[in-house]
N, CA, C and O of each residue as an XYZ file, in Angstrom:
252
protein
N       0.930     -1.083      0.020
C      -0.077     -0.053     -0.112
C       0.908      1.251      0.029
O       1.889      1.289      0.772
N       0.489      2.244     -0.769
C       1.010      3.459     -0.694
C       0.164      4.651     -0.821
O      -0.917      4.454     -1.376
N       0.413      5.819     -0.437
C      -0.650      6.915     -0.546
C      -0.646      7.524     -1.846
O       0.348      7.453     -2.568
N      -1.682      8.112     -2.183
C      -1.901      8.838     -3.484
C      -1.583     10.103     -3.260
O      -1.724     10.603     -2.144
N      -1.083     10.813     -4.366
C      -0.719     12.275     -4.236
C      -1.923     13.210     -4.165
O      -1.857     14.311     -3.619
N      -3.127     12.684     -4.793
C      -4.347     13.646     -4.755
C      -5.527     12.668     -4.507
O      -5.464     11.487     -4.852
N      -6.554     13.188     -3.923
C      -7.647     12.375     -3.513
C      -8.654     12.249     -4.534
O      -9.474     13.145     -4.731
N      -8.626     11.050     -5.270
C      -9.582     10.795     -6.217
C     -10.080      9.280     -6.027
O      -9.424      8.486     -5.352
N     -11.266      8.932     -6.655
C     -11.737      7.587     -6.613
C     -11.064      6.738     -7.552
O     -11.105      5.527     -7.334
N     -10.435      7.176     -8.587
C      -9.844      6.424     -9.567
C      -8.463      5.755     -9.121
O      -7.566      6.410     -8.591
N      -8.391      4.537     -9.359
C      -7.321      3.599     -8.745
C      -7.234      3.661     -7.370
O      -6.105      3.718     -6.882
N      -8.217      3.661     -6.634
C      -8.160      3.624     -5.095
C      -7.463      2.356     -4.713
O      -6.520      2.312     -3.923
N      -7.985      1.333     -5.323
C      -7.554     -0.101     -5.138
C      -6.777     -0.476     -6.474
O      -7.374     -0.329     -7.540
N      -5.585     -0.914     -6.464
C      -5.208     -1.491     -7.755
C      -4.902     -2.863     -7.800
O      -4.053     -3.350     -7.052
N      -5.560     -3.548     -8.657
C      -5.424     -5.107     -8.755
C      -4.509     -5.530     -9.776
O      -4.142     -4.693    -10.601
N      -4.075     -6.748     -9.840
C      -3.282     -7.412    -10.876
C      -3.919     -7.035    -12.256
O      -3.245     -6.606    -13.193
N      -5.176     -7.214    -12.302
C      -5.964     -6.949    -13.611
C      -5.698     -5.486    -14.160
O      -5.526     -5.254    -15.357
N      -5.682     -4.481    -13.120
C      -5.370     -3.137    -13.409
C      -3.958     -2.960    -14.043
O      -3.790     -2.308    -15.074
N      -2.983     -3.562    -13.385
C      -1.629     -3.523    -13.884
C      -1.491     -4.096    -15.265
O      -1.001     -3.486    -16.215
N      -1.973     -5.349    -15.297
C      -2.019     -5.998    -16.697
C      -2.542     -5.168    -17.742
O      -1.971     -5.097    -18.830
N      -3.694     -4.472    -17.456
C      -4.303     -3.527    -18.333
C      -3.526     -2.499    -18.891
O      -3.479     -2.253    -20.096
N      -2.880     -1.866    -17.960
C      -1.929     -0.726    -18.176
C      -0.736     -1.212    -18.929
O      -0.350     -0.503    -19.858
N      -0.128     -2.258    -18.679
C       0.951     -2.824    -19.391
C       0.560     -3.276    -20.826
O       1.368     -3.091    -21.736
N      -0.604     -3.841    -21.063
C      -1.099     -4.228    -22.380
C      -1.369     -2.891    -23.173
O      -1.026     -2.811    -24.352
N      -1.964     -1.880    -22.547
C      -2.233     -0.639    -23.294
C      -0.909      0.017    -23.701
O      -0.799      0.594    -24.783
N       0.005     -0.072    -22.898
C       1.274      0.593    -23.069
C       2.033     -0.143    -24.242
O       2.581      0.472    -25.157
N       2.012     -1.542    -24.126
C       2.613     -2.375    -25.257
C       2.081     -2.162    -26.551
O       2.796     -2.279    -27.547
N       0.753     -1.826    -26.624
C       0.021     -1.736    -27.851
C       0.011     -0.228    -28.374
O      -0.516      0.016    -29.459
N       0.564      0.738    -27.645
C       0.523      2.165    -28.044
C       1.662      2.481    -28.921
O       2.695      1.813    -28.896
N       1.462      3.618    -29.792
C       2.399      4.186    -30.477
C       3.477      4.892    -29.680
O       3.272      5.006    -28.471
N       4.570      5.369    -30.177
C       5.563      6.192    -29.357
C       4.826      7.360    -28.670
O       4.987      7.505    -27.458
N       4.038      8.193    -29.347
C       3.492      9.380    -28.633
C       2.502      8.943    -27.651
O       2.372      9.612    -26.626
N       1.682      7.744    -27.872
C       0.787      7.308    -26.863
C       1.502      6.836    -25.618
O       0.994      6.969    -24.505
N       2.757      6.250    -25.828
C       3.504      5.879    -24.631
C       3.961      6.996    -23.884
O       3.948      6.971    -22.654
N       4.365      7.978    -24.534
C       4.627      9.188    -23.727
C       3.590      9.701    -22.795
O       3.735     10.000    -21.610
N       2.493      9.753    -23.544
C       1.234     10.114    -22.631
C       0.955      9.277    -21.540
O       0.628      9.717    -20.437
N       1.080      7.981    -21.831
C       0.743      6.968    -20.699
C       1.765      7.138    -19.603
O       1.451      7.002    -18.421
N       3.086      7.458    -20.027
C       4.146      7.586    -18.894
C       3.795      8.733    -17.996
O       4.243      8.763    -16.850
N       2.976      9.727    -18.483
C       2.757     10.947    -17.719
C       1.581     10.672    -16.858
O       1.307     11.563    -16.054
N       0.844      9.631    -16.869
C      -0.270      9.379    -16.104
C       0.210      9.035    -14.741
O       1.161      8.277    -14.548
N      -0.524      9.654    -13.733
C      -0.059      9.668    -12.406
C       0.066      8.159    -11.796
O       1.025      7.922    -11.062
N      -0.856      7.163    -12.075
C      -0.824      5.856    -11.685
C       0.469      5.106    -12.313
O       1.160      4.341    -11.640
N       0.692      5.373    -13.516
C       1.929      4.864    -14.173
C       3.271      5.382    -13.469
O       4.213      4.626    -13.231
N       3.264      6.591    -13.195
C       4.434      7.087    -12.675
C       4.543      6.517    -11.226
O       5.668      6.250    -10.802
N       3.557      6.333    -10.518
C       3.505      5.735     -9.210
C       4.035      4.295     -9.153
O       4.918      3.928     -8.378
N       3.443      3.554    -10.004
C       3.860      2.085    -10.241
C       5.267      1.880    -10.658
O       5.921      0.917    -10.256
N       5.773      2.853    -11.527
C       7.235      2.907    -11.879
C       8.168      3.126    -10.759
O       9.119      2.382    -10.515
N       7.808      4.335     -9.990
C       8.412      4.752     -8.730
C       8.712      3.486     -7.733
O       9.795      3.233     -7.205
N       7.576      2.806     -7.615
C       7.593      1.676     -6.596
C       8.175      0.492     -7.100
O       8.263     -0.502     -6.380
N       8.618      0.500     -8.372
C       9.203     -0.697     -8.951
C       8.274     -1.772     -9.415
O       8.744     -2.847     -9.788
N       6.923     -1.543     -9.417
C       5.953     -2.538     -9.734
C       5.913     -2.787    -11.333
O       5.616     -3.900    -11.769
N       6.197     -1.802    -12.113
C       6.312     -1.908    -13.318
C       7.656     -1.139    -13.941
O       8.152     -0.234    -13.270
N       8.190     -1.467    -15.109
C       9.395     -0.885    -15.523
C       9.457     -0.837    -16.945
O       9.059     -1.812    -17.583
N       9.921      0.206    -17.546
C      10.028      0.338    -18.992
C      11.257     -0.499    -19.454
O      12.325     -0.422    -18.846
N      11.087     -1.297    -20.536
C      12.083     -2.306    -21.006
C      12.206     -2.048    -22.499
O      11.184     -1.849    -23.156
N      13.405     -2.043    -23.065
C      13.582     -1.987    -24.548
C      13.417     -3.519    -25.047
O      13.948     -4.429    -24.411
N      12.686     -3.750    -26.171
C      12.575     -5.037    -26.504
C      13.287     -5.069    -27.895
O      13.220     -4.169    -28.733
N      14.014     -6.300    -28.021
C      14.668     -6.518    -29.428
C      13.734     -6.915    -30.474
O      14.023     -6.830    -31.667
N      12.436     -7.417    -29.970
C      11.459     -7.876    -31.014
C      10.395     -6.841    -31.225
O       9.310     -7.148    -31.718
N      10.720     -5.504    -30.824
C       9.887     -4.491    -31.067
C       9.449     -4.123    -32.541
O      10.262     -4.064    -33.463
N       8.149     -3.890    -32.681
C       7.710     -3.595    -34.059
C       7.827     -2.066    -34.380
O       7.513     -1.629    -35.488
N       8.299     -1.259    -33.352
C       8.330      0.082    -33.612
C       9.681      0.473    -34.467
O      10.754     -0.108    -34.300
N       9.503      1.398    -35.278
C      10.670      1.800    -36.167
C      10.973      3.209    -35.889
O      11.888      3.773    -36.490
């Protein structure tokens, strides 16, 4: 558990399904969409806590 920076009902409780959904959305996003996702408070918090991490893939379809 970790405190939120601002009081909202969004992502009050984060489940494994929420994390999987965020990761899938990120993996299917274009470069600019990924930048926007990286700026979302929930994504920044999960990265800060080491729950998710950005990783370069050798098999990436991005060019």
